PDB file of C-alpha atoms and ligand atoms in Angstrom:
ATOM      1  CA  MET H   1      19.935 -10.928  -7.163  1.00  0.00           C
ATOM      2  CA  GLU H   2      22.676 -10.878  -3.609  1.00  0.00           C
ATOM      3  CA  LEU H   3      22.751  -7.551  -2.525  1.00  0.00           C
ATOM      4  CA  GLY H   4      26.083  -7.963  -0.401  1.00  0.00           C
ATOM      5  CA  ILE H   5      25.242  -5.746   3.541  1.00  0.00           C
ATOM      6  CA  SER H   6      24.007  -9.166   4.914  1.00  0.00           C
ATOM      7  CA  GLY H   7      25.349  -8.165   8.538  1.00  0.00           C
ATOM      8  CA  LYS H   8      25.600  -4.815   8.286  1.00  0.00           C
ATOM      9  CA  ARG H   9      22.911  -2.461  10.489  1.00  0.00           C
ATOM     10  CA  ALA H  10      20.614  -0.284   9.493  1.00  0.00           C
ATOM     11  CA  LEU H  11      18.674   2.078  11.122  1.00  0.00           C
ATOM     12  CA  VAL H  12      15.009   2.474   9.635  1.00  0.00           C
ATOM     13  CA  CYS H  13      13.337   5.033  11.078  1.00  0.00           C
ATOM     14  CA  ALA H  14       8.797   4.879  10.937  1.00  0.00           C
ATOM     15  CA  SER H  15       8.605   1.770   9.915  1.00  0.00           C
ATOM     16  CA  SER H  16       5.947  -0.386  12.175  1.00  0.00           C
ATOM     17  CA  LYS H  17       3.980  -0.352   9.190  1.00  0.00           C
ATOM     18  CA  GLY H  18       3.995   1.416   5.157  1.00  0.00           C
ATOM     19  CA  LEU H  19       6.709   1.943   3.598  1.00  0.00           C
ATOM     20  CA  GLY H  20       8.745   2.058   6.744  1.00  0.00           C
ATOM     21  CA  ARG H  21       8.012  -0.774   7.144  1.00  0.00           C
ATOM     22  CA  GLY H  22       7.900  -2.360   3.376  1.00  0.00           C
ATOM     23  CA  CYS H  23      11.880  -1.096   4.009  1.00  0.00           C
ATOM     24  CA  ALA H  24      12.784  -2.902   6.938  1.00  0.00           C
ATOM     25  CA  GLU H  25      11.404  -6.198   5.512  1.00  0.00           C
ATOM     26  CA  ALA H  26      13.456  -6.357   2.886  1.00  0.00           C
ATOM     27  CA  LEU H  27      16.422  -5.172   5.017  1.00  0.00           C
ATOM     28  CA  ALA H  28      16.269  -7.975   7.073  1.00  0.00           C
ATOM     29  CA  GLU H  29      15.701 -10.798   3.705  1.00  0.00           C
ATOM     30  CA  ALA H  30      19.692  -9.657   2.612  1.00  0.00           C
ATOM     31  CA  GLY H  31      21.174 -10.253   5.867  1.00  0.00           C
ATOM     32  CA  VAL H  32      21.046  -6.893   7.056  1.00  0.00           C
ATOM     33  CA  ASP H  33      21.130  -6.557  11.586  1.00  0.00           C
ATOM     34  CA  LEU H  34      18.212  -3.957  12.354  1.00  0.00           C
ATOM     35  CA  VAL H  35      17.070  -0.622  14.449  1.00  0.00           C
ATOM     36  CA  LEU H  36      12.528  -0.808  14.038  1.00  0.00           C
ATOM     37  CA  ASN H  37      10.785   3.312  15.271  1.00  0.00           C
ATOM     38  CA  ALA H  38       7.764   4.351  15.763  1.00  0.00           C
ATOM     39  CA  ARG H  39       5.924   6.038  17.914  1.00  0.00           C
ATOM     40  CA  GLY H  40       3.152   3.669  18.787  1.00  0.00           C
ATOM     41  CA  ALA H  41       5.821   0.785  21.536  1.00  0.00           C
ATOM     42  CA  GLU H  42       3.102  -2.025  20.809  1.00  0.00           C
ATOM     43  CA  ALA H  43       2.263  -1.936  16.947  1.00  0.00           C
ATOM     44  CA  LEU H  44       6.992  -1.729  16.889  1.00  0.00           C
ATOM     45  CA  GLU H  45       7.489  -5.022  18.954  1.00  0.00           C
ATOM     46  CA  ALA H  46       5.137  -7.122  16.832  1.00  0.00           C
ATOM     47  CA  THR H  47       6.504  -6.228  13.315  1.00  0.00           C
ATOM     48  CA  ALA H  48       9.893  -6.637  15.372  1.00  0.00           C
ATOM     49  CA  GLU H  49       8.802 -10.313  16.066  1.00  0.00           C
ATOM     50  CA  ALA H  50       7.529 -11.013  12.581  1.00  0.00           C
ATOM     51  CA  ILE H  51      10.483  -9.559  11.499  1.00  0.00           C
ATOM     52  CA  ARG H  52      13.000 -11.592  13.861  1.00  0.00           C
ATOM     53  CA  ALA H  53      11.229 -14.742  13.595  1.00  0.00           C
ATOM     54  CA  ARG H  54      11.186 -14.813   9.777  1.00  0.00           C
ATOM     55  CA  HIS H  55      14.384 -13.642   8.667  1.00  0.00           C
ATOM     56  CA  GLY H  56      16.278 -14.433  12.472  1.00  0.00           C
ATOM     57  CA  VAL H  57      18.126 -11.098  12.135  1.00  0.00           C
ATOM     58  CA  ALA H  58      18.815  -8.877  15.275  1.00  0.00           C
ATOM     59  CA  VAL H  59      16.084  -5.802  15.415  1.00  0.00           C
ATOM     60  CA  THR H  60      16.391  -4.068  18.544  1.00  0.00           C
ATOM     61  CA  THR H  61      13.406  -0.947  18.770  1.00  0.00           C
ATOM     62  CA  VAL H  62      13.046   2.287  20.354  1.00  0.00           C
ATOM     63  CA  ALA H  63       8.981   4.109  20.217  1.00  0.00           C
ATOM     64  CA  ALA H  64      10.202   6.665  19.746  1.00  0.00           C
ATOM     65  CA  ASP H  65       8.693  10.607  17.714  1.00  0.00           C
ATOM     66  CA  ILE H  66      11.236  10.566  16.115  1.00  0.00           C
ATOM     67  CA  THR H  67      11.019  13.792  14.406  1.00  0.00           C
ATOM     68  CA  ASP H  68      10.716  14.769  18.177  1.00  0.00           C
ATOM     69  CA  GLU H  69      14.795  16.040  19.404  1.00  0.00           C
ATOM     70  CA  ALA H  70      14.330  14.470  22.884  1.00  0.00           C
ATOM     71  CA  GLY H  71      12.752  11.506  20.602  1.00  0.00           C
ATOM     72  CA  ARG H  72      15.979  11.085  18.463  1.00  0.00           C
ATOM     73  CA  ALA H  73      18.370  11.276  20.761  1.00  0.00           C
ATOM     74  CA  ARG H  74      17.237   8.611  22.568  1.00  0.00           C
ATOM     75  CA  VAL H  75      17.060   6.418  19.234  1.00  0.00           C
ATOM     76  CA  LEU H  76      20.252   8.132  17.968  1.00  0.00           C
ATOM     77  CA  GLU H  77      21.564   6.558  21.910  1.00  0.00           C
ATOM     78  CA  VAL H  78      20.289   2.677  20.878  1.00  0.00           C
ATOM     79  CA  ALA H  79      21.342   2.761  17.423  1.00  0.00           C
ATOM     80  CA  GLY H  80      25.077   3.683  17.899  1.00  0.00           C
ATOM     81  CA  ASP H  81      27.040   2.687  14.642  1.00  0.00           C
ATOM     82  CA  LEU H  82      25.632   2.661  10.908  1.00  0.00           C
ATOM     83  CA  ASP H  83      26.263   0.990   7.926  1.00  0.00           C
ATOM     84  CA  ILE H  84      22.694   1.765   6.541  1.00  0.00           C
ATOM     85  CA  LEU H  85      19.682   4.873   7.631  1.00  0.00           C
ATOM     86  CA  VAL H  86      16.423   4.635   6.486  1.00  0.00           C
ATOM     87  CA  THR H  87      14.387   7.969   7.719  1.00  0.00           C
ATOM     88  CA  ASN H  88      10.997   8.317   7.137  1.00  0.00           C
ATOM     89  CA  ALA H  89       8.053   9.973   9.032  1.00  0.00           C
ATOM     90  CA  GLY H  90       4.512  10.613   8.512  1.00  0.00           C
ATOM     91  CA  GLY H  91       3.366  13.606   6.059  1.00  0.00           C
ATOM     92  CA  PRO H  92       1.730  16.349   7.456  1.00  0.00           C
ATOM     93  CA  PRO H  93      -2.343  17.091   7.109  1.00  0.00           C
ATOM     94  CA  PRO H  94      -3.303  18.578   3.614  1.00  0.00           C
ATOM     95  CA  GLY H  95      -4.925  21.356   3.810  1.00  0.00           C
ATOM     96  CA  LEU H  96      -5.104  24.877   1.080  1.00  0.00           C
ATOM     97  CA  TRP H  97      -2.274  27.340   0.749  1.00  0.00           C
ATOM     98  CA  SER H  98      -5.058  30.076   3.114  1.00  0.00           C
ATOM     99  CA  ASP H  99      -5.326  27.904   5.702  1.00  0.00           C
ATOM    100  CA  TRP H 100      -1.634  28.185   6.942  1.00  0.00           C
ATOM    101  CA  GLY H 101       1.229  29.975   9.151  1.00  0.00           C
ATOM    102  CA  ARG H 102       4.287  29.902  10.220  1.00  0.00           C
ATOM    103  CA  GLU H 103       3.659  27.499  12.943  1.00  0.00           C
ATOM    104  CA  ASP H 104       2.067  25.143  10.247  1.00  0.00           C
ATOM    105  CA  PHE H 105       5.381  25.619   8.501  1.00  0.00           C
ATOM    106  CA  ILE H 106       7.501  25.512  10.869  1.00  0.00           C
ATOM    107  CA  LYS H 107       5.964  21.407  12.488  1.00  0.00           C
ATOM    108  CA  ALA H 108       5.934  20.953   8.109  1.00  0.00           C
ATOM    109  CA  LEU H 109       9.693  21.433   7.923  1.00  0.00           C
ATOM    110  CA  ASP H 110      10.608  20.341  11.512  1.00  0.00           C
ATOM    111  CA  ALA H 111       9.468  16.308  10.067  1.00  0.00           C
ATOM    112  CA  ASN H 112       9.946  16.796   6.977  1.00  0.00           C
ATOM    113  CA  MET H 113      13.123  18.313   6.046  1.00  0.00           C
ATOM    114  CA  LEU H 114      14.949  19.622   9.224  1.00  0.00           C
ATOM    115  CA  THR H 115      14.424  15.533  10.733  1.00  0.00           C
ATOM    116  CA  PRO H 116      15.290  13.487   8.043  1.00  0.00           C
ATOM    117  CA  ILE H 117      18.770  16.533   7.898  1.00  0.00           C
ATOM    118  CA  ALA H 118      19.953  16.140  12.156  1.00  0.00           C
ATOM    119  CA  LEU H 119      19.460  12.331  11.268  1.00  0.00           C
ATOM    120  CA  MET H 120      22.417  12.406   8.539  1.00  0.00           C
ATOM    121  CA  THR H 121      24.008  15.631  10.686  1.00  0.00           C
ATOM    122  CA  ALA H 122      24.778  12.889  13.617  1.00  0.00           C
ATOM    123  CA  ILE H 123      25.282   9.893  11.390  1.00  0.00           C
ATOM    124  CA  LEU H 124      26.948  10.541   8.978  1.00  0.00           C
ATOM    125  CA  PRO H 125      30.292  11.490  10.166  1.00  0.00           C
ATOM    126  CA  GLY H 126      30.376   8.052  11.339  1.00  0.00           C
ATOM    127  CA  MET H 127      29.845   6.415   8.361  1.00  0.00           C
ATOM    128  CA  ILE H 128      32.532   8.711   6.065  1.00  0.00           C
ATOM    129  CA  ASP H 129      34.896   7.473   9.280  1.00  0.00           C
ATOM    130  CA  ARG H 130      34.276   3.713   7.979  1.00  0.00           C
ATOM    131  CA  GLY H 131      33.882   4.552   4.631  1.00  0.00           C
ATOM    132  CA  TRP H 132      31.259   3.022   3.826  1.00  0.00           C
ATOM    133  CA  GLY H 133      27.383   4.233   3.833  1.00  0.00           C
ATOM    134  CA  ARG H 134      23.909   3.964   2.591  1.00  0.00           C
ATOM    135  CA  VAL H 135      21.117   6.668   2.825  1.00  0.00           C
ATOM    136  CA  VAL H 136      17.043   6.435   1.724  1.00  0.00           C
ATOM    137  CA  ASN H 137      14.761   9.539   2.403  1.00  0.00           C
ATOM    138  CA  ILE H 138      11.362   8.200   1.833  1.00  0.00           C
ATOM    139  CA  THR H 139       9.604  11.031   0.945  1.00  0.00           C
ATOM    140  CA  SER H 140       7.386  11.349  -1.861  1.00  0.00           C
ATOM    141  CA  GLN H 141       5.715  12.176  -6.075  1.00  0.00           C
ATOM    142  CA  SER H 142       5.211  15.557  -4.617  1.00  0.00           C
ATOM    143  CA  VAL H 143       8.753  16.208  -5.236  1.00  0.00           C
ATOM    144  CA  LYS H 144       8.508  15.671  -9.008  1.00  0.00           C
ATOM    145  CA  ALA H 145       5.021  16.564 -10.200  1.00  0.00           C
ATOM    146  CA  PRO H 146       2.715  19.167  -6.348  1.00  0.00           C
ATOM    147  CA  ILE H 147       0.038  17.856  -5.285  1.00  0.00           C
ATOM    148  CA  PRO H 148      -1.900  21.143  -4.673  1.00  0.00           C
ATOM    149  CA  GLN H 149      -3.819  19.959  -1.008  1.00  0.00           C
ATOM    150  CA  LEU H 150      -0.634  18.739  -0.206  1.00  0.00           C
ATOM    151  CA  GLY H 151       1.326  22.498   0.245  1.00  0.00           C
ATOM    152  CA  LEU H 152       2.948  21.981   3.274  1.00  0.00           C
ATOM    153  CA  SER H 153       4.331  18.840   2.120  1.00  0.00           C
ATOM    154  CA  ASN H 154       5.443  19.523  -1.314  1.00  0.00           C
ATOM    155  CA  ALA H 155       6.986  22.176   0.692  1.00  0.00           C
ATOM    156  CA  ALA H 156       9.106  20.405   3.002  1.00  0.00           C
ATOM    157  CA  ARG H 157      10.477  17.815   0.862  1.00  0.00           C
ATOM    158  CA  THR H 158      11.376  20.091  -2.187  1.00  0.00           C
ATOM    159  CA  GLY H 159      13.250  21.423   0.723  1.00  0.00           C
ATOM    160  CA  LEU H 160      15.078  18.396   1.578  1.00  0.00           C
ATOM    161  CA  THR H 161      15.560  17.343  -2.646  1.00  0.00           C
ATOM    162  CA  GLY H 162      17.651  20.796  -2.392  1.00  0.00           C
ATOM    163  CA  TYR H 163      19.795  19.608   0.336  1.00  0.00           C
ATOM    164  CA  VAL H 164      20.013  16.035   0.076  1.00  0.00           C
ATOM    165  CA  ALA H 165      20.892  16.641  -4.556  1.00  0.00           C
ATOM    166  CA  GLY H 166      24.184  18.917  -3.060  1.00  0.00           C
ATOM    167  CA  THR H 167      24.858  16.314   1.030  1.00  0.00           C
ATOM    168  CA  ALA H 168      25.260  13.595  -1.801  1.00  0.00           C
ATOM    169  CA  ARG H 169      28.294  14.948  -4.122  1.00  0.00           C
ATOM    170  CA  GLN H 170      30.193  16.316  -0.448  1.00  0.00           C
ATOM    171  CA  VAL H 171      29.910  12.686   1.045  1.00  0.00           C
ATOM    172  CA  ALA H 172      30.372  10.433  -2.580  1.00  0.00           C
ATOM    173  CA  GLY H 173      34.220   9.698  -2.305  1.00  0.00           C
ATOM    174  CA  LYS H 174      33.716   8.811   0.417  1.00  0.00           C
ATOM    175  CA  GLY H 175      32.433   5.472  -0.064  1.00  0.00           C
ATOM    176  CA  VAL H 176      28.863   6.710   1.335  1.00  0.00           C
ATOM    177  CA  THR H 177      25.843   7.317  -1.135  1.00  0.00           C
ATOM    178  CA  ILE H 178      22.466  10.040  -0.228  1.00  0.00           C
ATOM    179  CA  ASN H 179      19.513   8.844  -2.332  1.00  0.00           C
ATOM    180  CA  ASN H 180      15.659   9.953  -2.366  1.00  0.00           C
ATOM    181  CA  LEU H 181      12.879   6.780  -2.820  1.00  0.00           C
ATOM    182  CA  LEU H 182       8.959   9.722  -3.688  1.00  0.00           C
ATOM    183  CA  PRO H 183       5.750   7.553  -2.954  1.00  0.00           C
ATOM    184  CA  GLY H 184       3.283   7.847  -6.110  1.00  0.00           C
ATOM    185  CA  SER H 185       0.356   5.471  -4.302  1.00  0.00           C
ATOM    186  CA  HIS H 186       0.528   2.664  -2.183  1.00  0.00           C
ATOM    187  CA  ASP H 187      -1.364   0.818  -1.029  1.00  0.00           C
ATOM    188  CA  THR H 188      -0.847   1.826   3.657  1.00  0.00           C
ATOM    189  CA  ASP H 189      -2.931   2.766   5.561  1.00  0.00           C
ATOM    190  CA  ARG H 190      -2.704   5.699   4.364  1.00  0.00           C
ATOM    191  CA  ALA H 191      -4.225   4.519   1.432  1.00  0.00           C
ATOM    192  CA  VAL H 192      -7.262   3.883   3.212  1.00  0.00           C
ATOM    193  CA  ALA H 193      -7.752   6.611   4.037  1.00  0.00           C
ATOM    194  CA  LEU H 194      -7.406   8.508   1.271  1.00  0.00           C
ATOM    195  CA  GLU H 195      -9.956   6.186   0.073  1.00  0.00           C
ATOM    196  CA  ARG H 196     -12.108   7.915   3.421  1.00  0.00           C
ATOM    197  CA  GLY H 197     -12.029  10.961   1.770  1.00  0.00           C
ATOM    198  CA  VAL H 198     -13.422   9.661  -1.444  1.00  0.00           C
ATOM    199  CA  ALA H 199     -15.963   8.033  -0.570  1.00  0.00           C
ATOM    200  CA  LYS H 200     -16.989  10.380   2.000  1.00  0.00           C
ATOM    201  CA  ALA H 201     -16.574  13.539  -0.694  1.00  0.00           C
ATOM    202  CA  GLN H 202     -17.953  10.394  -3.489  1.00  0.00           C
ATOM    203  CA  ASP H 203     -21.132   9.454  -2.221  1.00  0.00           C
ATOM    204  CA  VAL H 204     -19.737   6.285  -3.198  1.00  0.00           C
ATOM    205  CA  SER H 205     -18.557   3.093  -1.964  1.00  0.00           C
ATOM    206  CA  MET H 206     -15.001   1.904  -0.397  1.00  0.00           C
ATOM    207  CA  GLU H 207     -14.575  -0.390  -3.732  1.00  0.00           C
ATOM    208  CA  GLU H 208     -15.739   2.578  -5.351  1.00  0.00           C
ATOM    209  CA  ALA H 209     -13.225   4.511  -3.644  1.00  0.00           C
ATOM    210  CA  ARG H 210     -10.219   3.444  -4.608  1.00  0.00           C
ATOM    211  CA  LYS H 211     -11.513   2.217  -8.606  1.00  0.00           C
ATOM    212  CA  ILE H 212     -11.638   6.354  -8.641  1.00  0.00           C
ATOM    213  CA  ARG H 213      -7.703   6.326  -6.958  1.00  0.00           C
ATOM    214  CA  CYS H 214      -6.595   3.714  -9.184  1.00  0.00           C
ATOM    215  CA  SER H 215      -8.244   4.827 -12.915  1.00  0.00           C
ATOM    216  CA  SER H 216      -5.666   7.961 -12.894  1.00  0.00           C
ATOM    217  CA  ILE H 217      -2.605   5.380 -11.890  1.00  0.00           C
ATOM    218  CA  PRO H 218      -1.259   3.890 -15.055  1.00  0.00           C
ATOM    219  CA  SER H 219      -0.621   1.079 -13.331  1.00  0.00           C
ATOM    220  CA  GLY H 220      -3.944   0.007 -12.101  1.00  0.00           C
ATOM    221  CA  ARG H 221      -3.065  -0.170  -8.923  1.00  0.00           C
ATOM    222  CA  TYR H 222      -1.202   0.913  -5.555  1.00  0.00           C
ATOM    223  CA  GLY H 223       2.396  -0.156  -6.044  1.00  0.00           C
ATOM    224  CA  THR H 224       2.767  -2.403  -2.640  1.00  0.00           C
ATOM    225  CA  ILE H 225       5.069  -2.387   0.163  1.00  0.00           C
ATOM    226  CA  GLU H 226       6.871  -4.982  -1.048  1.00  0.00           C
ATOM    227  CA  GLU H 227       9.049  -3.088  -4.375  1.00  0.00           C
ATOM    228  CA  PHE H 228       9.053  -0.262  -2.292  1.00  0.00           C
ATOM    229  CA  GLY H 229      11.440  -1.937   0.334  1.00  0.00           C
ATOM    230  CA  ALA H 230      12.672  -3.810  -2.602  1.00  0.00           C
ATOM    231  CA  THR H 231      13.947  -0.889  -4.615  1.00  0.00           C
ATOM    232  CA  CYS H 232      15.298   0.601  -0.269  1.00  0.00           C
ATOM    233  CA  ALA H 233      17.114  -2.648  -0.660  1.00  0.00           C
ATOM    234  CA  PHE H 234      18.635  -2.830  -3.768  1.00  0.00           C
ATOM    235  CA  LEU H 235      20.453   0.685  -3.520  1.00  0.00           C
ATOM    236  CA  CYS H 236      21.266  -0.417  -0.786  1.00  0.00           C
ATOM    237  CA  SER H 237      23.293  -2.511  -1.167  1.00  0.00           C
ATOM    238  CA  GLN H 238      26.937  -3.156  -2.679  1.00  0.00           C
ATOM    239  CA  HIS H 239      25.998  -2.166  -6.226  1.00  0.00           C
ATOM    240  CA  ALA H 240      24.084   0.572  -6.077  1.00  0.00           C
ATOM    241  CA  GLY H 241      27.441   2.849  -5.113  1.00  0.00           C
ATOM    242  CA  PHE H 242      27.746   4.336  -8.701  1.00  0.00           C
ATOM    243  CA  ILE H 243      23.260   6.168  -7.981  1.00  0.00           C
ATOM    244  CA  VAL H 244      24.436   9.207  -6.028  1.00  0.00           C
ATOM    245  CA  GLY H 245      22.520  12.026  -5.431  1.00  0.00           C
ATOM    246  CA  GLN H 246      18.928  10.115  -6.644  1.00  0.00           C
ATOM    247  CA  ASN H 247      15.452  11.184  -6.246  1.00  0.00           C
ATOM    248  CA  ILE H 248      13.201   7.809  -7.425  1.00  0.00           C
ATOM    249  CA  LEU H 249      10.000   7.795  -8.733  1.00  0.00           C
ATOM    250  CA  LEU H 250       8.222   4.567  -7.156  1.00  0.00           C
ATOM    251  CA  ASP H 251       3.900   5.731  -8.847  1.00  0.00           C
ATOM    252  CA  GLY H 252       3.004   3.023 -11.183  1.00  0.00           C
ATOM    253  CA  GLY H 253       3.466   5.745 -13.874  1.00  0.00           C
ATOM    254  CA  GLN H 254       1.624   8.388 -12.327  1.00  0.00           C
ATOM    255  CA  THR H 255       3.605  11.234 -12.975  1.00  0.00           C
ATOM    256  CA  ASN H 256       3.028  12.290 -16.150  1.00  0.00           C
ATOM    257  CA  ALA H 257       6.777  13.655 -16.808  1.00  0.00           C
ATOM    258  CA  THR H 258       9.175  12.565 -19.916  1.00  0.00           C
ATOM    259  CA  ILE H 259      12.029  12.350 -16.898  1.00  0.00           C
TER     260      ILE H 259
HETATM  261  P1  LIG U   1       1.718   4.491   7.627  1.00  0.00           P
HETATM  262  O1  LIG U   1       1.164   3.209   6.807  1.00  0.00           O
HETATM  263  O2  LIG U   1       0.475   5.220   8.243  1.00  0.00           O
HETATM  264  O3  LIG U   1       2.836   3.747   8.833  1.00  0.00           O
HETATM  265  C1  LIG U   1       3.405   5.366   9.303  1.00  0.00           C
HETATM  266  C2  LIG U   1       4.406   4.265   9.812  1.00  0.00           C
HETATM  267  O4  LIG U   1       5.294   5.840  11.160  1.00  0.00           O
HETATM  268  C3  LIG U   1       3.543   3.759  11.117  1.00  0.00           C
HETATM  269  O5  LIG U   1       4.664   2.689  11.130  1.00  0.00           O
HETATM  270  C4  LIG U   1       3.240   4.967  12.404  1.00  0.00           C
HETATM  271  O6  LIG U   1       3.677   4.758  13.351  1.00  0.00           O
HETATM  272  C5  LIG U   1       5.556   6.131  11.720  1.00  0.00           C
HETATM  273  N1  LIG U   1       5.428   7.098  13.041  1.00  0.00           N
HETATM  274  C6  LIG U   1       4.778   8.079  12.517  1.00  0.00           C
HETATM  275  N2  LIG U   1       4.921   9.808  12.634  1.00  0.00           N
HETATM  276  C7  LIG U   1       5.867   8.638  13.345  1.00  0.00           C
HETATM  277  C8  LIG U   1       6.786   9.276  14.534  1.00  0.00           C
HETATM  278  N3  LIG U   1       6.519  11.125  13.771  1.00  0.00           N
HETATM  279  N4  LIG U   1       7.933   9.212  14.520  1.00  0.00           N
HETATM  280  C9  LIG U   1       7.706   7.615  14.401  1.00  0.00           C
HETATM  281  N5  LIG U   1       6.862   7.323  14.113  1.00  0.00           N
HETATM  282  C10 LIG U   1       6.250   8.066  13.082  1.00  0.00           C
HETATM  283  O7  LIG U   1       2.485   5.690   6.640  1.00  0.00           O
HETATM  284  P2  LIG U   1       3.025   5.510   4.972  1.00  0.00           P
HETATM  285  O8  LIG U   1       1.288   4.484   4.143  1.00  0.00           O
HETATM  286  O9  LIG U   1       3.808   4.174   5.451  1.00  0.00           O
HETATM  287  O10 LIG U   1       3.542   6.717   4.262  1.00  0.00           O
HETATM  288  C11 LIG U   1       5.257   6.713   4.762  1.00  0.00           C
HETATM  289  C12 LIG U   1       5.418   8.620   4.494  1.00  0.00           C
HETATM  290  O11 LIG U   1       5.462   7.839   3.038  1.00  0.00           O
HETATM  291  C13 LIG U   1       4.362   9.892   5.218  1.00  0.00           C
HETATM  292  O12 LIG U   1       5.507  10.893   4.927  1.00  0.00           O
HETATM  293  C14 LIG U   1       3.894   9.137   4.065  1.00  0.00           C
HETATM  294  O13 LIG U   1       3.134  11.195   3.734  1.00  0.00           O
HETATM  295  C15 LIG U   1       5.112   9.372   2.682  1.00  0.00           C
HETATM  296  N6  LIG U   1       4.278   9.133   1.098  1.00  0.00           N
HETATM  297  C16 LIG U   1       3.409   7.872   1.637  1.00  0.00           C
HETATM  298  C17 LIG U   1       2.190   7.486  -0.188  1.00  0.00           C
HETATM  299  C18 LIG U   1       1.499   6.590   0.172  1.00  0.00           C
HETATM  300  O14 LIG U   1       1.220   5.850  -0.786  1.00  0.00           O
HETATM  301  N7  LIG U   1       1.339   5.124   1.477  1.00  0.00           N
HETATM  302  C19 LIG U   1       3.192   8.334  -0.751  1.00  0.00           C
HETATM  303  C20 LIG U   1       3.548   9.674  -0.668  1.00  0.00           C
HETATM  304  C21 LIG U   1       3.859  10.130   0.600  1.00  0.00           C
HETATM  305  P3  LIG U   1       3.338   5.218  14.975  1.00  0.00           P
HETATM  306  O15 LIG U   1       2.103   5.838  14.166  1.00  0.00           O
HETATM  307  O16 LIG U   1       2.380   4.249  15.570  1.00  0.00           O
HETATM  308  O17 LIG U   1       3.979   6.477  15.624  1.00  0.00           O
END
């Protein structure tokens, strides 16, 4: 399917690896020029070079912490006018409800709620002026069904979801859509880290740990970053202009719900 966004310009945050990279690759395949961001410059440059070579689009990089005000300002300055924004960052650490105090919540809210909101606040006016824009926020399946040990993430991402629900409806009439993509378990570095936890806790091999984790997913496997990226690119396409303020779950059926 022709997505109709060739020549558009996108900022994909936290995109040297994992889900962000999947989104960047799929947008590049659709002919979108990219601004990529991550903290580590080496992996970021390697990803940018691979995408340039594979898809022939322009790729600019900004090595910065997107959750930090100064880092974000640098990214926005280099990015300039944008048609597409994909927000993403690392998730908060796991723990117990009794572990967390005010500072932990402020950090999580800063990273996973206020950072995407700050990016939208900066970028939406230009999209509205030009009469076209697409925003996709990478959140989590924990927005639909809480993951008990990820209380900080549950709280921050649900806050963002509420903000998007209202804001998406305020900008939809200007040709700008905002939606959220909710990953379930995907095959990224994070999955390996979670497997390591299972392997240690249950004294099993990494292979066994992967089987255990996949056994709770009706699809029987993790999602791939290519599948995730393709969904993101569709949400950014000309065909998706009537999809407004939605939360699209990509979890292989793991969230056991009728709607
Ligand atoms: P990943 O494979 O670990 O990749 C994370 C990417 O983000 C890397 O490129 C990393 O590069 C960059 N990054 C992290 N923190 C950043 C920051 N503060 N500023 C700029 N770049 C940053 O992670 P992932 O699995 O793709 O997960 C992405 C997001 O989706 C996370 O918030 C995660 O909690 C959420 N999620 C993932 C899954 C899953 O199954 N993978 C499921 C649910 C939710 P640097 O380290 O060099 O900055």
